[in-house]
N, C-alpha and C. Protein backbone atom coordinates (compact mmCIF):
# COMPACT_ATOMS: atom_id res chain seq x y z
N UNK A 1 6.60 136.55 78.81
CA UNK A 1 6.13 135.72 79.93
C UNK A 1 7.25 134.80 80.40
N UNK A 2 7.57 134.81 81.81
CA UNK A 2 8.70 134.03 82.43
C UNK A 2 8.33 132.77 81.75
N UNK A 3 8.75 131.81 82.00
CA UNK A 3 8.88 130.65 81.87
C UNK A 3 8.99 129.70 83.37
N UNK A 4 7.87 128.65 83.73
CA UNK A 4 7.99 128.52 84.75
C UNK A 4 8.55 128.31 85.86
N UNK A 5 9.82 128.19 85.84
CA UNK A 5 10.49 127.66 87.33
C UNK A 5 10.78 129.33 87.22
N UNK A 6 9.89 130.47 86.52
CA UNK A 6 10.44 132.21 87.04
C UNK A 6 11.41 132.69 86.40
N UNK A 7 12.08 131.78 85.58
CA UNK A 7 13.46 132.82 84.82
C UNK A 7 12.80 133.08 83.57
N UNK A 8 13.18 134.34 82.54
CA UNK A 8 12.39 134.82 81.55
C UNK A 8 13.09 134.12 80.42
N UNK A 9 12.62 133.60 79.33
CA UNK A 9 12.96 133.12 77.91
C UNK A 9 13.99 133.87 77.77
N UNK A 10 14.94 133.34 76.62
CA UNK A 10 15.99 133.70 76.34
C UNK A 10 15.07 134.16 74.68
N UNK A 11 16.45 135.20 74.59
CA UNK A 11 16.67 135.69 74.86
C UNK A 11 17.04 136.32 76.08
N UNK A 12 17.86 136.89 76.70
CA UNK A 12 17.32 138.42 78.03
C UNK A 12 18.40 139.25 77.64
N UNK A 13 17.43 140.69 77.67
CA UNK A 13 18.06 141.88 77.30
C UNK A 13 18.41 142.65 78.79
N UNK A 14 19.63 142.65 78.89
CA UNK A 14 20.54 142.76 80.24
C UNK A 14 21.18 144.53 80.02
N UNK A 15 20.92 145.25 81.34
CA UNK A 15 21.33 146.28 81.28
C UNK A 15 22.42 146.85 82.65
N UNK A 16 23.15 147.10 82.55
CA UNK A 16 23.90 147.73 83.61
C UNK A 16 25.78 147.82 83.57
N UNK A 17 26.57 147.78 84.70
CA UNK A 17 27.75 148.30 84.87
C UNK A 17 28.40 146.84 84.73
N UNK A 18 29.80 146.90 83.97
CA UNK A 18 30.93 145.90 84.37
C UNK A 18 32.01 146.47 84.73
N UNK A 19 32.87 145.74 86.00
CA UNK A 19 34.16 146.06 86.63
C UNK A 19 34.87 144.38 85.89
N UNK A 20 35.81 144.68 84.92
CA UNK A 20 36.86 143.27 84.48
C UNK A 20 37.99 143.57 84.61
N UNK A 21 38.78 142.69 85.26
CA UNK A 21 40.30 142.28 84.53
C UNK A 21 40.90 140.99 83.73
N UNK A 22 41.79 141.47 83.09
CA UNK A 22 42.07 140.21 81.99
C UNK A 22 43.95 139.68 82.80
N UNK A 23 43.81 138.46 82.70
CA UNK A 23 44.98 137.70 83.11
C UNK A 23 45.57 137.05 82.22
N UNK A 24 47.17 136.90 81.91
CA UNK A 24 47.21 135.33 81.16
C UNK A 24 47.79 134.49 82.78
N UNK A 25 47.87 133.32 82.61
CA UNK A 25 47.82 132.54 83.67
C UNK A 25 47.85 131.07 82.63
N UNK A 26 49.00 130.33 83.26
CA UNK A 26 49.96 129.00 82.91
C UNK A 26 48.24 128.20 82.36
N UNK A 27 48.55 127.73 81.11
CA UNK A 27 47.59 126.73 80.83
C UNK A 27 46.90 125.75 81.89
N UNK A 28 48.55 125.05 82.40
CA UNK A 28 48.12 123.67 83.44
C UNK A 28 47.44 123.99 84.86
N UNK A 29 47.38 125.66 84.93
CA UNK A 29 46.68 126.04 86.09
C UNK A 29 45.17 126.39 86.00
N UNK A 30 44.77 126.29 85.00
CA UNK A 30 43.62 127.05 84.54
C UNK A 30 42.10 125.83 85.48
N UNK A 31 40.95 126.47 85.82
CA UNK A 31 40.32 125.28 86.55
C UNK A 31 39.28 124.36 85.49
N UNK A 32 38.99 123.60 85.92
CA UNK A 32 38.76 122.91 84.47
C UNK A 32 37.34 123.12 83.92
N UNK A 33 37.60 122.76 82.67
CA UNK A 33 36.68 123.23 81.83
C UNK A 33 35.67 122.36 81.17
N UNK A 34 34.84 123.13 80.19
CA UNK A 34 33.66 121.57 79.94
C UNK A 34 34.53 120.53 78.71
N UNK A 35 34.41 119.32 79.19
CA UNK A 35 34.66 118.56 77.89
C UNK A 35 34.68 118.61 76.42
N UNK A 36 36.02 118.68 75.73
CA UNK A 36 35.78 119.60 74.19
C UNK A 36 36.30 120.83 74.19
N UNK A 37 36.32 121.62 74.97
CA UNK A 37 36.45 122.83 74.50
C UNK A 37 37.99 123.01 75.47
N UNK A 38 38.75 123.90 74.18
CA UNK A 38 40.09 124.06 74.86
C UNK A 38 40.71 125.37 74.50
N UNK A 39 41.57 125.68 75.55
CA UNK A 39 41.47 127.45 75.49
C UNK A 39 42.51 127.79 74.70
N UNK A 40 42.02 128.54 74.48
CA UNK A 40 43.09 129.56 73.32
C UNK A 40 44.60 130.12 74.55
N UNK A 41 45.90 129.23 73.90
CA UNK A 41 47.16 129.90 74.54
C UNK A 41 47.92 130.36 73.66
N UNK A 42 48.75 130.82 74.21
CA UNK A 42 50.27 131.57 73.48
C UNK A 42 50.88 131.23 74.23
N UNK A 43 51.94 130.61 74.12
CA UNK A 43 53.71 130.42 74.84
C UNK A 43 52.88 129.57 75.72
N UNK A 44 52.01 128.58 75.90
CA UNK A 44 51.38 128.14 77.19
C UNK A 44 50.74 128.87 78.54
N UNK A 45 50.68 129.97 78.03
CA UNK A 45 49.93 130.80 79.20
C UNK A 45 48.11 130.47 77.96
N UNK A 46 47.23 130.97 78.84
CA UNK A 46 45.59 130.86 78.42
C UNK A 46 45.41 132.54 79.19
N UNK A 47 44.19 132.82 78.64
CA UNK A 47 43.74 134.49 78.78
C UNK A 47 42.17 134.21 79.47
N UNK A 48 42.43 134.64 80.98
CA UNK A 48 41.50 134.81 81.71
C UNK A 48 40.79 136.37 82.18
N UNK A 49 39.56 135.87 81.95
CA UNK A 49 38.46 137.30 82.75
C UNK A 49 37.79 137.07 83.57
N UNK A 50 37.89 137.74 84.89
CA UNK A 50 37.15 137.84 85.95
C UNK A 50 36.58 139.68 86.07
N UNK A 51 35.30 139.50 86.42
CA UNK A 51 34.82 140.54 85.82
C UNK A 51 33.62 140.48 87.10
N UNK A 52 33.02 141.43 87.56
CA UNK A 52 32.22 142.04 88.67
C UNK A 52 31.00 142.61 87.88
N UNK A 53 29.55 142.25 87.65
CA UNK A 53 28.35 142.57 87.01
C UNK A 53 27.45 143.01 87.98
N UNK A 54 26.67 144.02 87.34
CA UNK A 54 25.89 144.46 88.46
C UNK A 54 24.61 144.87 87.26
N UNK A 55 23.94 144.35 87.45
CA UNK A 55 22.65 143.87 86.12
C UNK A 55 21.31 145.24 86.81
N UNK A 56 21.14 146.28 86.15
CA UNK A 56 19.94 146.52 86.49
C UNK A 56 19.10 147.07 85.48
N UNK A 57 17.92 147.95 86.06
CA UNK A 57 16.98 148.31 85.00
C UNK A 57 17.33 149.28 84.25
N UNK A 58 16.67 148.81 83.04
CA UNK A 58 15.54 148.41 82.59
C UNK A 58 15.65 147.01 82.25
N UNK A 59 16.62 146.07 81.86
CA UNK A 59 17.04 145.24 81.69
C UNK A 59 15.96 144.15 82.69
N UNK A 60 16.30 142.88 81.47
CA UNK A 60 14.95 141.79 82.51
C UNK A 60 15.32 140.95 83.33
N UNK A 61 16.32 141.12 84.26
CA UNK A 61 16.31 140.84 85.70
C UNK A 61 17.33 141.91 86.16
N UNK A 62 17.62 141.85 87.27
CA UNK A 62 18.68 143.00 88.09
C UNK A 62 18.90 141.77 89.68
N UNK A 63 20.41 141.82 89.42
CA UNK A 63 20.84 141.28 89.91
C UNK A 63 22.64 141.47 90.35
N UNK A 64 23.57 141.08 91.10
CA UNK A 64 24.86 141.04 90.88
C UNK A 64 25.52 139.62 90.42
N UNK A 65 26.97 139.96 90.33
CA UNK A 65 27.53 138.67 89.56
C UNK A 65 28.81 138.57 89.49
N UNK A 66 29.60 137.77 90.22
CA UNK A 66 31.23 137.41 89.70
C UNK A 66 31.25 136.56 88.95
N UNK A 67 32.28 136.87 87.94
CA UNK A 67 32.19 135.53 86.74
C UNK A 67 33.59 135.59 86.86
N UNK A 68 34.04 134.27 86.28
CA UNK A 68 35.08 134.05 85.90
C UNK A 68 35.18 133.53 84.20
N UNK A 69 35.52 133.68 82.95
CA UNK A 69 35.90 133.41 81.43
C UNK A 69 37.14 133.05 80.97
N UNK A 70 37.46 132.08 80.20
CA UNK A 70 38.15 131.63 79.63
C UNK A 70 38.42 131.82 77.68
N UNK A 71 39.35 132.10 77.07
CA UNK A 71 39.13 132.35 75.90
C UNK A 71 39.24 131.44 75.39
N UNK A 72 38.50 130.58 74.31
CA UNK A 72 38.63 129.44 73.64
C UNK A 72 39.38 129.54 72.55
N UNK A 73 39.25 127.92 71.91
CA UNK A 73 40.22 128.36 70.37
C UNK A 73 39.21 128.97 68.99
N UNK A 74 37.87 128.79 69.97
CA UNK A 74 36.62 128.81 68.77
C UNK A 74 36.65 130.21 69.08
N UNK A 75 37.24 131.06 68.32
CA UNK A 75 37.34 132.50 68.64
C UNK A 75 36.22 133.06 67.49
N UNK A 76 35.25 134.27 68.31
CA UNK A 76 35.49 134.80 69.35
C UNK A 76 34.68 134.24 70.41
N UNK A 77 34.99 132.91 71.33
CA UNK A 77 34.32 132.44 72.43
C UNK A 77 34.93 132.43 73.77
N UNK A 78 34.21 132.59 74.78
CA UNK A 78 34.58 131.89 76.01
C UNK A 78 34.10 130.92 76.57
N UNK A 79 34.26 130.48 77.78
CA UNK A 79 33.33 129.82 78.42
C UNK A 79 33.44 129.93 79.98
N UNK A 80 32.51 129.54 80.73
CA UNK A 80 32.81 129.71 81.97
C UNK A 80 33.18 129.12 83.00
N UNK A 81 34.17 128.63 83.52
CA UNK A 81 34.29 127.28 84.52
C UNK A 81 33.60 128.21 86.06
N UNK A 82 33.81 128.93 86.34
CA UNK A 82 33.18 130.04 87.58
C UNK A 82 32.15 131.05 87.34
N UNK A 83 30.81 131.12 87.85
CA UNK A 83 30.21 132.21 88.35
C UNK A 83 29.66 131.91 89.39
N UNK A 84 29.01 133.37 90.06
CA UNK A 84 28.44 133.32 91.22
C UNK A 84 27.32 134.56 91.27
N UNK A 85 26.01 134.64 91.63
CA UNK A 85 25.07 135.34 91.71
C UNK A 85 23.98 135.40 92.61
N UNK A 86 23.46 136.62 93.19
CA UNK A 86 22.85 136.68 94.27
C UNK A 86 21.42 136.89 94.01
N UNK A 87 21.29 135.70 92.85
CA UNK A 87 19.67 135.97 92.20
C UNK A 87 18.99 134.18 91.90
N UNK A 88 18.65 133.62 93.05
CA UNK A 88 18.30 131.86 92.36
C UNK A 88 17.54 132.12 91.29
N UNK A 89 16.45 133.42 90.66
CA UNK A 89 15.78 133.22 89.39
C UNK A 89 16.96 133.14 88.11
N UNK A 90 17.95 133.75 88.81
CA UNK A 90 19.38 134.23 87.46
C UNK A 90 20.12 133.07 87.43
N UNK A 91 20.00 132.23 88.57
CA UNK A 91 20.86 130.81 88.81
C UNK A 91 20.29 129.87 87.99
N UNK A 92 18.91 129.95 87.91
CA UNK A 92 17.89 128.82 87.09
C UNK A 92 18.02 128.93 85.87
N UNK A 93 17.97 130.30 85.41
CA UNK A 93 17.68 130.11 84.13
C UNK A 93 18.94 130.25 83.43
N UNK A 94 20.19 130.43 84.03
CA UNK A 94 21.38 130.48 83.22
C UNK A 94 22.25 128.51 83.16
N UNK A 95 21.12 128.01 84.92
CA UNK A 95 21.84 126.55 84.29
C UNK A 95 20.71 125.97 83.29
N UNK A 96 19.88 126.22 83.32
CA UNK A 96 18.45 125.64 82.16
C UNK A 96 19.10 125.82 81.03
N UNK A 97 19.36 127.33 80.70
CA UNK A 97 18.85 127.77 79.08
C UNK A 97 20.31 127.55 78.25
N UNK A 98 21.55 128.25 79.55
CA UNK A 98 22.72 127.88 78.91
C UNK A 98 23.91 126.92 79.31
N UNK A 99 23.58 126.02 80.06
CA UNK A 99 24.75 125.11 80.91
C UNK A 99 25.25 126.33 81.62
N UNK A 100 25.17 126.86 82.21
CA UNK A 100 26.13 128.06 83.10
C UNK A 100 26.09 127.80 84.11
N UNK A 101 27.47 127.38 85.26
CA UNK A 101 27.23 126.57 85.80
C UNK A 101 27.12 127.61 87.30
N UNK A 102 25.71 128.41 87.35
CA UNK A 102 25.86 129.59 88.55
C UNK A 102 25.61 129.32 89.74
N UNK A 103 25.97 129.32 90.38
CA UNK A 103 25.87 129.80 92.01
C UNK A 103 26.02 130.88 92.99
N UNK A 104 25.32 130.34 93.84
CA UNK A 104 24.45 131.45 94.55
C UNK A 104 26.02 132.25 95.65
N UNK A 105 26.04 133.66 95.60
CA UNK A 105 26.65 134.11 96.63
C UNK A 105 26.42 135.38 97.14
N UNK A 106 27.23 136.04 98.47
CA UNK A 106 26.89 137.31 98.85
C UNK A 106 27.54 138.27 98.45
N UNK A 107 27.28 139.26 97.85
CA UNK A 107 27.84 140.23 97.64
C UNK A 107 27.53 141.98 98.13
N UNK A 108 28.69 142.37 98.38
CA UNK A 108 28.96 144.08 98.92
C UNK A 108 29.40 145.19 97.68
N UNK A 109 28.91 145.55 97.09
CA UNK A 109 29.35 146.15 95.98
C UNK A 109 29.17 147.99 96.47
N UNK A 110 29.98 148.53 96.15
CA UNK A 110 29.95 150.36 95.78
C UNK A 110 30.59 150.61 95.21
N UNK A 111 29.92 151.85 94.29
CA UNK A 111 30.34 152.29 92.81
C UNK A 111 30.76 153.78 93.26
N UNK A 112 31.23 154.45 94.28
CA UNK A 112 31.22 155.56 94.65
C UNK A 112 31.83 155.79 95.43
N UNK A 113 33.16 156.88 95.90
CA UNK A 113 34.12 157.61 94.46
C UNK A 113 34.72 156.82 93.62
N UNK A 114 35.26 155.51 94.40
CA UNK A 114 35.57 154.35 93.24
C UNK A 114 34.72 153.05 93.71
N UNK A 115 34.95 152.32 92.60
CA UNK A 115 34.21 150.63 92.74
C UNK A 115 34.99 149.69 93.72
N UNK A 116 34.17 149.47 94.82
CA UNK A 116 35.08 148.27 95.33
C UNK A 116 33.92 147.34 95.41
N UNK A 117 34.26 145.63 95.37
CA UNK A 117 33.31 144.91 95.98
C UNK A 117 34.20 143.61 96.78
N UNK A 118 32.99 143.18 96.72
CA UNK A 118 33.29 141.32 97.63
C UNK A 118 32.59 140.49 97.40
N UNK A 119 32.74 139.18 97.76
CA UNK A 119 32.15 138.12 97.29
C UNK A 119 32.33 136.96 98.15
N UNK A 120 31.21 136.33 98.79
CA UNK A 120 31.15 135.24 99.73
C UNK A 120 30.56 134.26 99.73
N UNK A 121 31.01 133.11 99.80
CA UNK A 121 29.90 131.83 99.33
C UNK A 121 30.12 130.81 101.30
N UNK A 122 28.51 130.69 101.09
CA UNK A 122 29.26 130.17 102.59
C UNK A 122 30.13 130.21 103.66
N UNK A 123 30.19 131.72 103.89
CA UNK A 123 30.99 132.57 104.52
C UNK A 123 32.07 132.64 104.62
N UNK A 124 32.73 132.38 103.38
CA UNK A 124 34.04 132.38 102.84
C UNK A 124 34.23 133.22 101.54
N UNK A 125 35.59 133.89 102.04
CA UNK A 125 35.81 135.20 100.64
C UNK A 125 36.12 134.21 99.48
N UNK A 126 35.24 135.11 98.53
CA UNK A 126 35.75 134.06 96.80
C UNK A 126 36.78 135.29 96.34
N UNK A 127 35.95 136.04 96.45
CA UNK A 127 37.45 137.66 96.07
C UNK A 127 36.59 139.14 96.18
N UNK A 128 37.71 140.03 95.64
CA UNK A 128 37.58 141.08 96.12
C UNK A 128 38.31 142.32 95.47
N UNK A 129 37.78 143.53 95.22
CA UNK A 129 38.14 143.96 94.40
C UNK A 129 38.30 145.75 94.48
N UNK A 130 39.14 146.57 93.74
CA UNK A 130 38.81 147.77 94.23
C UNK A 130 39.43 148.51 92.52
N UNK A 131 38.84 149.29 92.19
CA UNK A 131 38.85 149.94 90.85
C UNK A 131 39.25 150.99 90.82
N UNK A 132 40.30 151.76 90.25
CA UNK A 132 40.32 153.26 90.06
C UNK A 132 39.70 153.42 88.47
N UNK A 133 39.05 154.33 87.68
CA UNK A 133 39.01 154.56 86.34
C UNK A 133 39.91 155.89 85.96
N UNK A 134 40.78 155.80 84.92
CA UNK A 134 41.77 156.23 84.57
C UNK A 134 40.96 157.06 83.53
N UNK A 135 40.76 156.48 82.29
CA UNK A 135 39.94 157.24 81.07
C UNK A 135 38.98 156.55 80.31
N UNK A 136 37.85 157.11 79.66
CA UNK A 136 36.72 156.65 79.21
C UNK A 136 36.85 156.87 77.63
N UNK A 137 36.68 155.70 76.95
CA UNK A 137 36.47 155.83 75.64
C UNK A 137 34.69 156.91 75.13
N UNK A 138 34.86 158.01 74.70
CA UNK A 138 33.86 158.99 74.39
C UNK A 138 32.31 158.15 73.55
N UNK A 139 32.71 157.13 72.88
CA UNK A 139 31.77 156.61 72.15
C UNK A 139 31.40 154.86 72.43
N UNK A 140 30.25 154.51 72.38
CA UNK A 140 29.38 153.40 72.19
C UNK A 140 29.80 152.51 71.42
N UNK A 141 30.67 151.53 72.11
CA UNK A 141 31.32 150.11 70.75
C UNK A 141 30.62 149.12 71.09
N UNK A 142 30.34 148.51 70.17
CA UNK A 142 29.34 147.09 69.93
C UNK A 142 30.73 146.10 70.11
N UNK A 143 30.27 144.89 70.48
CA UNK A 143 30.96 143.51 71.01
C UNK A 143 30.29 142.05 70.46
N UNK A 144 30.73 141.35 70.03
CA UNK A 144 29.74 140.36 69.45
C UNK A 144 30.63 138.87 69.68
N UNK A 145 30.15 137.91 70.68
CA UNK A 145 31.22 136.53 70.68
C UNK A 145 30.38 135.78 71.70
N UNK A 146 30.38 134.22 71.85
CA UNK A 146 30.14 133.32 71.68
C UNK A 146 30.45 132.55 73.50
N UNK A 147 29.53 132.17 73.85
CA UNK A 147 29.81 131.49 75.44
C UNK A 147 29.66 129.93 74.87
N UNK A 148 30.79 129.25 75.30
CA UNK A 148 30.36 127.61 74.56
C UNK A 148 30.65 127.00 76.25
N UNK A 149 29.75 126.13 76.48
CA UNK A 149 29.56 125.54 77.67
C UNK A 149 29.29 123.86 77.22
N UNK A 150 28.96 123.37 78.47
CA UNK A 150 28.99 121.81 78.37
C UNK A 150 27.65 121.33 77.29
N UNK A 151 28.11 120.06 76.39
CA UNK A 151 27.05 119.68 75.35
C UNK A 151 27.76 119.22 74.31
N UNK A 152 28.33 120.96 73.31
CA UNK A 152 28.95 122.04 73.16
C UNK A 152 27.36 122.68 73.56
N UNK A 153 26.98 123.43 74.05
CA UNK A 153 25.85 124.92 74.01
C UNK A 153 26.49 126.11 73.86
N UNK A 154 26.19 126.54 72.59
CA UNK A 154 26.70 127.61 72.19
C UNK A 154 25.53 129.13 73.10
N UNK A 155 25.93 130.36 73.04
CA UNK A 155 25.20 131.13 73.36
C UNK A 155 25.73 132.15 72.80
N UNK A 156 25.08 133.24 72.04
CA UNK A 156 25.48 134.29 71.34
C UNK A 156 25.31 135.25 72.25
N UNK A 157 26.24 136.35 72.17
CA UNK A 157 26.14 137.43 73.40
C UNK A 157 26.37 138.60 71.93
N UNK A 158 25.75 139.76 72.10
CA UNK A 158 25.91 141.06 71.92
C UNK A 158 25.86 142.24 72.70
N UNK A 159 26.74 142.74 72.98
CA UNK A 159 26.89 144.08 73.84
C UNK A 159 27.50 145.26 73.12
N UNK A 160 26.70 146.66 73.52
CA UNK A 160 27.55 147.54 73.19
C UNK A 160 27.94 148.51 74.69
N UNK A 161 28.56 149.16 74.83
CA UNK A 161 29.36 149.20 75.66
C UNK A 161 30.21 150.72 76.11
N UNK A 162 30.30 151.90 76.55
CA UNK A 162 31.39 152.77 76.50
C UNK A 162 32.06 152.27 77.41
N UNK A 163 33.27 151.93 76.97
CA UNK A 163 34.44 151.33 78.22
C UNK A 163 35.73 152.52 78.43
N UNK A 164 35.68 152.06 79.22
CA UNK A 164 36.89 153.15 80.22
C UNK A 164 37.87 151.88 81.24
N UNK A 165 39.23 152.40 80.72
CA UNK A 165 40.59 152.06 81.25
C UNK A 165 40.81 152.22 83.02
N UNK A 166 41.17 150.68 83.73
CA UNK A 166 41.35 151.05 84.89
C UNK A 166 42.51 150.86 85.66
N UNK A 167 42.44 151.08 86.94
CA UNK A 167 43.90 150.17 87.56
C UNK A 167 42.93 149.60 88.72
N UNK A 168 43.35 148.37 88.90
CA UNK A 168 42.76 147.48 90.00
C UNK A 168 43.44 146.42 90.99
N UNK A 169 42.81 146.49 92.01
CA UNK A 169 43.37 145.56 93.03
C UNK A 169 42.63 144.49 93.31
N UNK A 170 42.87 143.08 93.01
CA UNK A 170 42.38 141.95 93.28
C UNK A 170 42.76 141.34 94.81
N UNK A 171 42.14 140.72 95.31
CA UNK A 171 42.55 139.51 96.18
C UNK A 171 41.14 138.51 96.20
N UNK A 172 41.87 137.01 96.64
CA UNK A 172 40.84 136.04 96.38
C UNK A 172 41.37 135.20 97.61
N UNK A 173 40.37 134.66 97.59
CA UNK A 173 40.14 133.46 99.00
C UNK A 173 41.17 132.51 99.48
N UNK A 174 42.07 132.28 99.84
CA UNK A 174 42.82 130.85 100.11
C UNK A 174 42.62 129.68 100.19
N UNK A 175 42.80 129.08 98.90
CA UNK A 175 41.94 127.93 98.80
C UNK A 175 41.10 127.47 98.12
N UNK A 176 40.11 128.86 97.79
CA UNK A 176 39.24 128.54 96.98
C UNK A 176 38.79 128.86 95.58
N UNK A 177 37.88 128.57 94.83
CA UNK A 177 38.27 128.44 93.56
C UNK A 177 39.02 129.48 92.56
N UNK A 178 39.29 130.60 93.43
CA UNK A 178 39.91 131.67 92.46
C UNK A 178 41.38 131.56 92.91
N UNK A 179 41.73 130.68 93.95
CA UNK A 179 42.85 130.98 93.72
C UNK A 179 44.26 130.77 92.87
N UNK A 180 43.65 130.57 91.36
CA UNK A 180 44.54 130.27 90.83
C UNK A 180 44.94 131.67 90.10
N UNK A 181 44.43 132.97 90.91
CA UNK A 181 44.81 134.05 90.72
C UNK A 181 45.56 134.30 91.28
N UNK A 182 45.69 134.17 93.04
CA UNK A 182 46.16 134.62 93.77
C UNK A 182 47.81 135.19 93.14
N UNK A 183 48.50 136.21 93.80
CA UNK A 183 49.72 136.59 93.47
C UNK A 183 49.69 137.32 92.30
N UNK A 184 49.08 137.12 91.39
CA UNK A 184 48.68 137.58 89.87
C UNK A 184 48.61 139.04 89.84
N UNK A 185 49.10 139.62 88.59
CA UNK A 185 48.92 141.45 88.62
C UNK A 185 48.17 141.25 87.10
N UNK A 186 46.65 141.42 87.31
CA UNK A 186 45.97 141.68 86.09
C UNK A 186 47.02 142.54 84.82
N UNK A 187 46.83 141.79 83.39
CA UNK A 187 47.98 142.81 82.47
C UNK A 187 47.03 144.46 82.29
N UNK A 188 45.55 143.99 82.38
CA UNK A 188 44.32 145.76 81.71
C UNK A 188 43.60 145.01 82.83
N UNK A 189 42.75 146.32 83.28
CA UNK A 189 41.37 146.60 83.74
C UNK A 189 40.96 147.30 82.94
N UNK A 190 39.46 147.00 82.88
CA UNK A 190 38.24 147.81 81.97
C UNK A 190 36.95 148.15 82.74
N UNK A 191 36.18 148.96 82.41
CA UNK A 191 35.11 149.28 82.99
C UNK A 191 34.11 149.76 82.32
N UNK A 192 32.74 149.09 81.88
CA UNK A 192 31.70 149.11 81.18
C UNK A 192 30.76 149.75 81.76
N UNK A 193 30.60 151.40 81.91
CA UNK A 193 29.91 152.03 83.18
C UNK A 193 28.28 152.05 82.74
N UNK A 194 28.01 151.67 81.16
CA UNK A 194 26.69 151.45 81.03
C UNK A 194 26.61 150.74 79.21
N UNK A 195 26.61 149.16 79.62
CA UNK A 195 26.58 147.96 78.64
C UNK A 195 24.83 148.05 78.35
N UNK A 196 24.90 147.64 77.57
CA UNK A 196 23.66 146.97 77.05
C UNK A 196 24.01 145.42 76.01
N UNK A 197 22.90 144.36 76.96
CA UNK A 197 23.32 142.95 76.47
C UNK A 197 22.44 142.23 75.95
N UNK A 198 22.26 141.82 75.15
CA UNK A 198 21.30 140.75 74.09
C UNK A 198 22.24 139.33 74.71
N UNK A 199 21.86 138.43 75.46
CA UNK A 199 22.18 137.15 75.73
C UNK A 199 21.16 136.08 74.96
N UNK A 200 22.04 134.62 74.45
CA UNK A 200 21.08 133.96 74.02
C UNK A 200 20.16 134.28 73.03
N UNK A 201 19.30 133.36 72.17
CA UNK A 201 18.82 133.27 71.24
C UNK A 201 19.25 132.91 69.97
N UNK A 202 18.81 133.33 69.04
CA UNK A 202 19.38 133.14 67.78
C UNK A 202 20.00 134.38 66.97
């Protein structure tokens, strides 16, 4: 049974596709983060994921999603200074249950012959994206690590996952909050063509 302002108890068992790339990117550029928590660097670069979600059934909501992740030192955690989602029930219950700090945007997504999407908040590009997949790992790997947000609020995530290797093209808005990508050549792309996610709980 939802829970009333409509978002379902946490737990939520989340089903569908991820498009990610991973960045390192200068510590002092990174956008800021919740109080306490500080990211895991090497040589002063920090390890960023921006990643393209597209949530559907059977899973208990269906929805899309740009996120942006940060790797902490509390490994294996991230946290999120950016997302964006085109679901206010997915907006509620991710700032309720986990400090996540989501907002609402538009998105154009196709998965067919390759993945491209977009992303608009107030009719301004946040970014944009286009995927080739190169090769698919044959078997089902489990994932297990930690979203720490403002408080500390911890949130346990489990996913398993067949991921497949990509090459990708980013661009992001001028100006706005992604652009501390801009210019950037992701080091991997990955592609999660069918995750299964246990968010939250115990």
């Amino acid at each position: 049974m939802a829970e009333p302002a409509g978002y379902p108890p946490e737990p939520w068992h989340l089903r569908g596709r991820m498009h990610g790339s991973l960045w390192c990117v200068p510590a002092a550029e990174l956008p800021t983060l919740p109080p306490g928590v500080r990211p895991l660097t090497v040589a002063g670069r920090a390890f960023v994921i921006a990643a393209w979600v597209d949530y559907q059934p059977p899973g208990v909501l269906s929805y899309r999603e740009l996120m942006v992740t940060v790797a902490v030192r509390d490994l294996p955690s991230v946290t999120i200074p950016h997302i964006w989602v085109d679901s206010p029930v997915s907006l509620a219950g991710g700032r309720a249950l986990w400090h996540i700090p989501k907002e609402l945007a538009e998105f154009t997504l196709a998965d067919e012959p390759e993945f491209t999407a977009t992303a608009h908040a107030d009719g301004s590009l946040l970014a944009g994206a286009e995927f080739t997949r190169l090769r698919t790992v044959p078997v089902r790997l489990p994932l297990a690590f930690s979203v720490l947000q403002r408080g500390p609020r911890r949130s346990r995530v489990r996913v398993t996952a067949r991921l497949g290797v990509a090459r990708a093209a980013w661009r992001v808005g001028a100006g706005g909050p992604l652009a501390f990508l801009a210019g950037r050549r992701p080091v991997i792309s990955l592609v999660a063509r069918d995750f299964r996610m246990r968010f939250g709980g115990t």
